[in-house]
Amino acid sequence: MGLVDRGRLPKPLTSLFNLGRSYSLWVYQWGLACCAIEMGAAFGSPRYDVMRLGVIPLPASPRQADLVVISGTVTDKMAPAIKRLYEQMPEPKYVISMGSCANCGGPYWDSYSVTKGVDQIIPVDVYVPGCPPRPEALLEGIVLLQQRIKNEDMGARWRGEGTKPMNVVDGESAEKGGVPVVVN
Amino acid sequence: MTMLGDRQQLAYIAAQAADARVNVELETEGMTLNIGPQHPATHGTLRIIARLDGEQVVWAEPSAGYMHRGYEKLTEVRTYPQVTALVNRIDWLGSFANEVPFILAAEKLMGVEAPARAQHIRTILFELSRIANVSLFLGDLGVQLGAVTPVFFAFRDREYVLNLIEAATGGRFHPNFDRIGGLKDDLPAGFIDETRMVMKKLRTFCDQIEDLLFGNEIFQSRTRGIGVIPKDVALQYGLSGANLRASGVDWDLRRDQELPMAWNKADWKVWTHPDGDSFARCWVRLQEVRESTKIVDQLLDTIPSGPVMAKVPKIIKVPEGEAWVSTENPLGEMGYYVVSQGDQGPFRVKIRSASFNNISIVPWLLKGVYVPDIITILASLYFILGDIDR
């Protein structure tokens, strides 16, 4: 891993690694509220079937997961648990924030007990808007994340640099052939 | 070791000491097991703290509040139309059913009654959301007891119902369709034929689930005689809905109450079960889905013509007063006590949601059961976290 850390990996090897990583995402389902049901529909139902995208929604623990989908309202009581489980995930790790509540508080923007956005406690890679987003929207978010992983500088990621959040309805990244902008 | 003044630390030490004292005769060691707050069997973020003696639960208590979003306080700073958008998200599986009691309470205060057509369509959408809710329960039940297939069936057939709700209301999950004095819109073209077809599919789904699960020997041996709630205990703890009917109490607010809805225009049956165990609770819910499909089918035949909206002012101001309306929601009795002081928004809303009362029996029910039965009992009690914590 020393080569990866220092960013000295040969380019063909990097692309190969990234291709492999993007199509074998083990996703930890953090279902919190309404969005959890839509996430379940995306992951568990025969109509949406997330496994065809190379995403495996069945890790037994966060220690085996590459990606966590925070779906639903994050409350102040729940926030420490989210932080703790996020820290248990091995690097490199990715976060999808699903739904308005996890993005910014959503309909509870003025509530006394809701954390206004999960990005206050953990870094988020992709925001999926909606209340709740349709399962298709979550799939779109996962595809965007896969594109980001494919174009990623692994060294920077390992060192925890160069993460810029993306939005599913971000028109700009869609114009550039759907490839999100890679920082660094 | 932290300072002894740390109260949390002291409580922890006390709990450990209490664990060690459990069952001294057998010299077994106690253990405190935390189920949740993130556990698939808790339908979200309920945390159950169980103190075990070997495989048996000695003491258990649910720790709610991980999904508390402060509904009752938020309703005080919203107007009436905004509150309906908010209360959708209490029981997120049967969203439309949450709006109806609130709207009925506001209508009661204003002295407005929805036109007959609106009442009919409300009832149809209410029952559709009940089907969407309980059909997912039937699938989820299988997963929690170790059978994976039913959940695929449930998600498959639930999509048809969600498509119907989306076609009528525009919202797949949270319709926000009910208005004070009627409905936002009329039914779309082709809705009636489509609904009939879907109801036929849902009845097939019920038969499949009955074959797959309820006839299964493993399922029966895991649910029969597990978590028995006698009739009097169920009444004392304030259970409602299918949990109460499974204990042999013939109680259904759709039938027992005079509301401006259309349930009394259809011919249907309230199912009860004398046993009161987990199997009975699941079985009653299965029959409920069947009855709901029957209600929808009958109401589709008799939708009256006319407008879907009564005459109400554009800016709604509810006159001073207090009103309580509760309906039989998919999870049980759900009611709103609305206090109005003549403003555009309510002064205070007390929300009585079914799941909060339904899980209050958990400490009593889990005493003495084995660890795998905790999951069975929680699954069969069927609560939704938004409905508990609000």
PDB file of N, CA and C in Angstrom, chain B residues 329-368:
ATOM      1  N   ASN B 329     -55.954   3.381  11.647  1.00  0.00           N
ATOM      2  CA  ASN B 329     -54.864   3.408  10.679  1.00  0.00           C
ATOM      3  C   ASN B 329     -54.275   2.004  10.538  1.00  0.00           C
ATOM      4  N   PRO B 330     -53.399   1.816   9.556  1.00  0.00           N
ATOM      5  CA  PRO B 330     -52.819   0.483   9.377  1.00  0.00           C
ATOM      6  C   PRO B 330     -52.194  -0.085  10.647  1.00  0.00           C
ATOM      7  N   LEU B 331     -51.682   0.781  11.524  1.00  0.00           N
ATOM      8  CA  LEU B 331     -51.007   0.267  12.719  1.00  0.00           C
ATOM      9  C   LEU B 331     -51.908   0.259  13.940  1.00  0.00           C
ATOM     10  N   GLY B 332     -53.042   0.898  13.865  1.00  0.00           N
ATOM     11  CA  GLY B 332     -53.931   0.964  15.014  1.00  0.00           C
ATOM     12  C   GLY B 332     -54.593   2.316  15.092  1.00  0.00           C
ATOM     13  N   GLU B 333     -55.026   2.671  16.304  1.00  0.00           N
ATOM     14  CA  GLU B 333     -55.758   3.932  16.431  1.00  0.00           C
ATOM     15  C   GLU B 333     -54.796   5.110  16.340  1.00  0.00           C
ATOM     16  N   MET B 334     -55.088   6.010  15.410  1.00  0.00           N
ATOM     17  CA  MET B 334     -54.291   7.213  15.322  1.00  0.00           C
ATOM     18  C   MET B 334     -55.214   8.420  15.403  1.00  0.00           C
ATOM     19  N   GLY B 335     -54.911   9.325  16.284  1.00  0.00           N
ATOM     20  CA  GLY B 335     -55.799  10.450  16.464  1.00  0.00           C
ATOM     21  C   GLY B 335     -55.054  11.749  16.669  1.00  0.00           C
ATOM     22  N   TYR B 336     -55.770  12.845  16.396  1.00  0.00           N
ATOM     23  CA  TYR B 336     -55.205  14.175  16.591  1.00  0.00           C
ATOM     24  C   TYR B 336     -56.151  14.968  17.487  1.00  0.00           C
ATOM     25  N   TYR B 337     -55.596  15.590  18.500  1.00  0.00           N
ATOM     26  CA  TYR B 337     -56.363  16.522  19.308  1.00  0.00           C
ATOM     27  C   TYR B 337     -55.906  17.916  18.926  1.00  0.00           C
ATOM     28  N   VAL B 338     -56.742  18.608  18.187  1.00  0.00           N
ATOM     29  CA  VAL B 338     -56.348  19.900  17.637  1.00  0.00           C
ATOM     30  C   VAL B 338     -56.963  21.007  18.484  1.00  0.00           C
ATOM     31  N   VAL B 339     -56.127  21.912  18.961  1.00  0.00           N
ATOM     32  CA  VAL B 339     -56.598  23.091  19.686  1.00  0.00           C
ATOM     33  C   VAL B 339     -56.359  24.294  18.795  1.00  0.00           C
ATOM     34  N   SER B 340     -57.418  25.012  18.496  1.00  0.00           N
ATOM     35  CA  SER B 340     -57.297  26.161  17.610  1.00  0.00           C
ATOM     36  C   SER B 340     -57.670  27.431  18.358  1.00  0.00           C
ATOM     37  N   GLN B 341     -56.962  28.502  18.043  1.00  0.00           N
ATOM     38  CA  GLN B 341     -57.312  29.802  18.633  1.00  0.00           C
ATOM     39  C   GLN B 341     -57.699  30.797  17.566  1.00  0.00           C
ATOM     40  N   GLY B 342     -58.179  30.283  16.436  1.00  0.00           N
ATOM     41  CA  GLY B 342     -58.663  31.163  15.380  1.00  0.00           C
ATOM     42  C   GLY B 342     -57.593  31.651  14.437  1.00  0.00           C
ATOM     43  N   ASP B 343     -56.415  31.035  14.470  1.00  0.00           N
ATOM     44  CA  ASP B 343     -55.330  31.477  13.595  1.00  0.00           C
ATOM     45  C   ASP B 343     -55.272  30.616  12.336  1.00  0.00           C
ATOM     46  N   GLN B 344     -54.254  30.909  11.513  1.00  0.00           N
ATOM     47  CA  GLN B 344     -54.060  30.109  10.292  1.00  0.00           C
ATOM     48  C   GLN B 344     -53.453  28.751  10.596  1.00  0.00           C
ATOM     49  N   GLY B 345     -52.835  28.635  11.754  1.00  0.00           N
ATOM     50  CA  GLY B 345     -52.249  27.360  12.145  1.00  0.00           C
ATOM     51  C   GLY B 345     -52.787  26.929  13.488  1.00  0.00           C
ATOM     52  N   PRO B 346     -52.647  25.645  13.818  1.00  0.00           N
ATOM     53  CA  PRO B 346     -53.154  25.186  15.114  1.00  0.00           C
ATOM     54  C   PRO B 346     -52.320  25.743  16.262  1.00  0.00           C
ATOM     55  N   PHE B 347     -52.982  25.915  17.412  1.00  0.00           N
ATOM     56  CA  PHE B 347     -52.275  26.387  18.597  1.00  0.00           C
ATOM     57  C   PHE B 347     -51.480  25.243  19.205  1.00  0.00           C
ATOM     58  N   ARG B 348     -52.080  24.057  19.205  1.00  0.00           N
ATOM     59  CA  ARG B 348     -51.424  22.894  19.793  1.00  0.00           C
ATOM     60  C   ARG B 348     -52.055  21.665  19.161  1.00  0.00           C
ATOM     61  N   VAL B 349     -51.231  20.683  18.844  1.00  0.00           N
ATOM     62  CA  VAL B 349     -51.753  19.414  18.325  1.00  0.00           C
ATOM     63  C   VAL B 349     -51.162  18.293  19.153  1.00  0.00           C
ATOM     64  N   LYS B 350     -52.027  17.491  19.733  1.00  0.00           N
ATOM     65  CA  LYS B 350     -51.549  16.282  20.410  1.00  0.00           C
ATOM     66  C   LYS B 350     -51.757  15.121  19.446  1.00  0.00           C
ATOM     67  N   ILE B 351     -50.693  14.386  19.184  1.00  0.00           N
ATOM     68  CA  ILE B 351     -50.787  13.269  18.249  1.00  0.00           C
ATOM     69  C   ILE B 351     -50.777  11.972  19.032  1.00  0.00           C
ATOM     70  N   ARG B 352     -51.824  11.181  18.859  1.00  0.00           N
ATOM     71  CA  ARG B 352     -51.862   9.852  19.473  1.00  0.00           C
ATOM     72  C   ARG B 352     -51.564   8.864  18.365  1.00  0.00           C
ATOM     73  N   SER B 353     -50.352   8.316  18.367  1.00  0.00           N
ATOM     74  CA  SER B 353     -50.029   7.379  17.309  1.00  0.00           C
ATOM     75  C   SER B 353     -50.021   5.972  17.876  1.00  0.00           C
ATOM     76  N   ALA B 354     -50.347   5.029  16.999  1.00  0.00           N
ATOM     77  CA  ALA B 354     -50.624   3.675  17.455  1.00  0.00           C
ATOM     78  C   ALA B 354     -49.384   2.973  17.994  1.00  0.00           C
ATOM     79  N   SER B 355     -48.261   3.119  17.282  1.00  0.00           N
ATOM     80  CA  SER B 355     -47.091   2.318  17.631  1.00  0.00           C
ATOM     81  C   SER B 355     -46.560   2.646  19.010  1.00  0.00           C
ATOM     82  N   PHE B 356     -46.668   3.898  19.422  1.00  0.00           N
ATOM     83  CA  PHE B 356     -46.125   4.281  20.730  1.00  0.00           C
ATOM     84  C   PHE B 356     -46.796   3.471  21.832  1.00  0.00           C
ATOM     85  N   ASN B 357     -48.130   3.335  21.729  1.00  0.00           N
ATOM     86  CA  ASN B 357     -48.824   2.541  22.730  1.00  0.00           C
ATOM     87  C   ASN B 357     -48.581   1.049  22.529  1.00  0.00           C
ATOM     88  N   ASN B 358     -48.409   0.660  21.252  1.00  0.00           N
ATOM     89  CA  ASN B 358     -48.216  -0.764  21.005  1.00  0.00           C
ATOM     90  C   ASN B 358     -46.896  -1.266  21.566  1.00  0.00           C
ATOM     91  N   ILE B 359     -45.834  -0.443  21.527  1.00  0.00           N
ATOM     92  CA  ILE B 359     -44.579  -0.957  22.069  1.00  0.00           C
ATOM     93  C   ILE B 359     -44.488  -0.780  23.575  1.00  0.00           C
ATOM     94  N   SER B 360     -45.469  -0.125  24.172  1.00  0.00           N
ATOM     95  CA  SER B 360     -45.387   0.012  25.625  1.00  0.00           C
ATOM     96  C   SER B 360     -45.530  -1.338  26.306  1.00  0.00           C
ATOM     97  N   ILE B 361     -46.011  -2.329  25.586  1.00  0.00           N
ATOM     98  CA  ILE B 361     -46.174  -3.655  26.168  1.00  0.00           C
ATOM     99  C   ILE B 361     -44.881  -4.460  26.091  1.00  0.00           C
ATOM    100  N   VAL B 362     -43.872  -3.946  25.366  1.00  0.00           N
ATOM    101  CA  VAL B 362     -42.649  -4.727  25.131  1.00  0.00           C
ATOM    102  C   VAL B 362     -41.963  -5.190  26.428  1.00  0.00           C
ATOM    103  N   PRO B 363     -41.785  -4.341  27.456  1.00  0.00           N
ATOM    104  CA  PRO B 363     -41.127  -4.827  28.675  1.00  0.00           C
ATOM    105  C   PRO B 363     -41.873  -5.995  29.324  1.00  0.00           C
ATOM    106  N   TRP B 364     -43.198  -5.937  29.297  1.00  0.00           N
ATOM    107  CA  TRP B 364     -44.001  -7.017  29.875  1.00  0.00           C
ATOM    108  C   TRP B 364     -43.883  -8.273  29.030  1.00  0.00           C
ATOM    109  N   LEU B 365     -43.882  -8.067  27.720  1.00  0.00           N
ATOM    110  CA  LEU B 365     -43.969  -9.198  26.801  1.00  0.00           C
ATOM    111  C   LEU B 365     -42.641  -9.929  26.669  1.00  0.00           C
ATOM    112  N   LEU B 366     -41.533  -9.203  26.783  1.00  0.00           N
ATOM    113  CA  LEU B 366     -40.232  -9.840  26.555  1.00  0.00           C
ATOM    114  C   LEU B 366     -39.702 -10.537  27.795  1.00  0.00           C
ATOM    115  N   LYS B 367     -40.353 -10.384  28.918  1.00  0.00           N
ATOM    116  CA  LYS B 367     -39.838 -10.985  30.141  1.00  0.00           C
ATOM    117  C   LYS B 367     -39.917 -12.510  30.025  1.00  0.00           C
ATOM    118  N   GLY B 368     -38.770 -13.168  30.116  1.00  0.00           N
ATOM    119  CA  GLY B 368     -38.759 -14.623  30.130  1.00  0.00           C
ATOM    120  C   GLY B 368     -38.693 -15.294  28.775  1.00  0.00           C
TER     121      GLY B 368
END
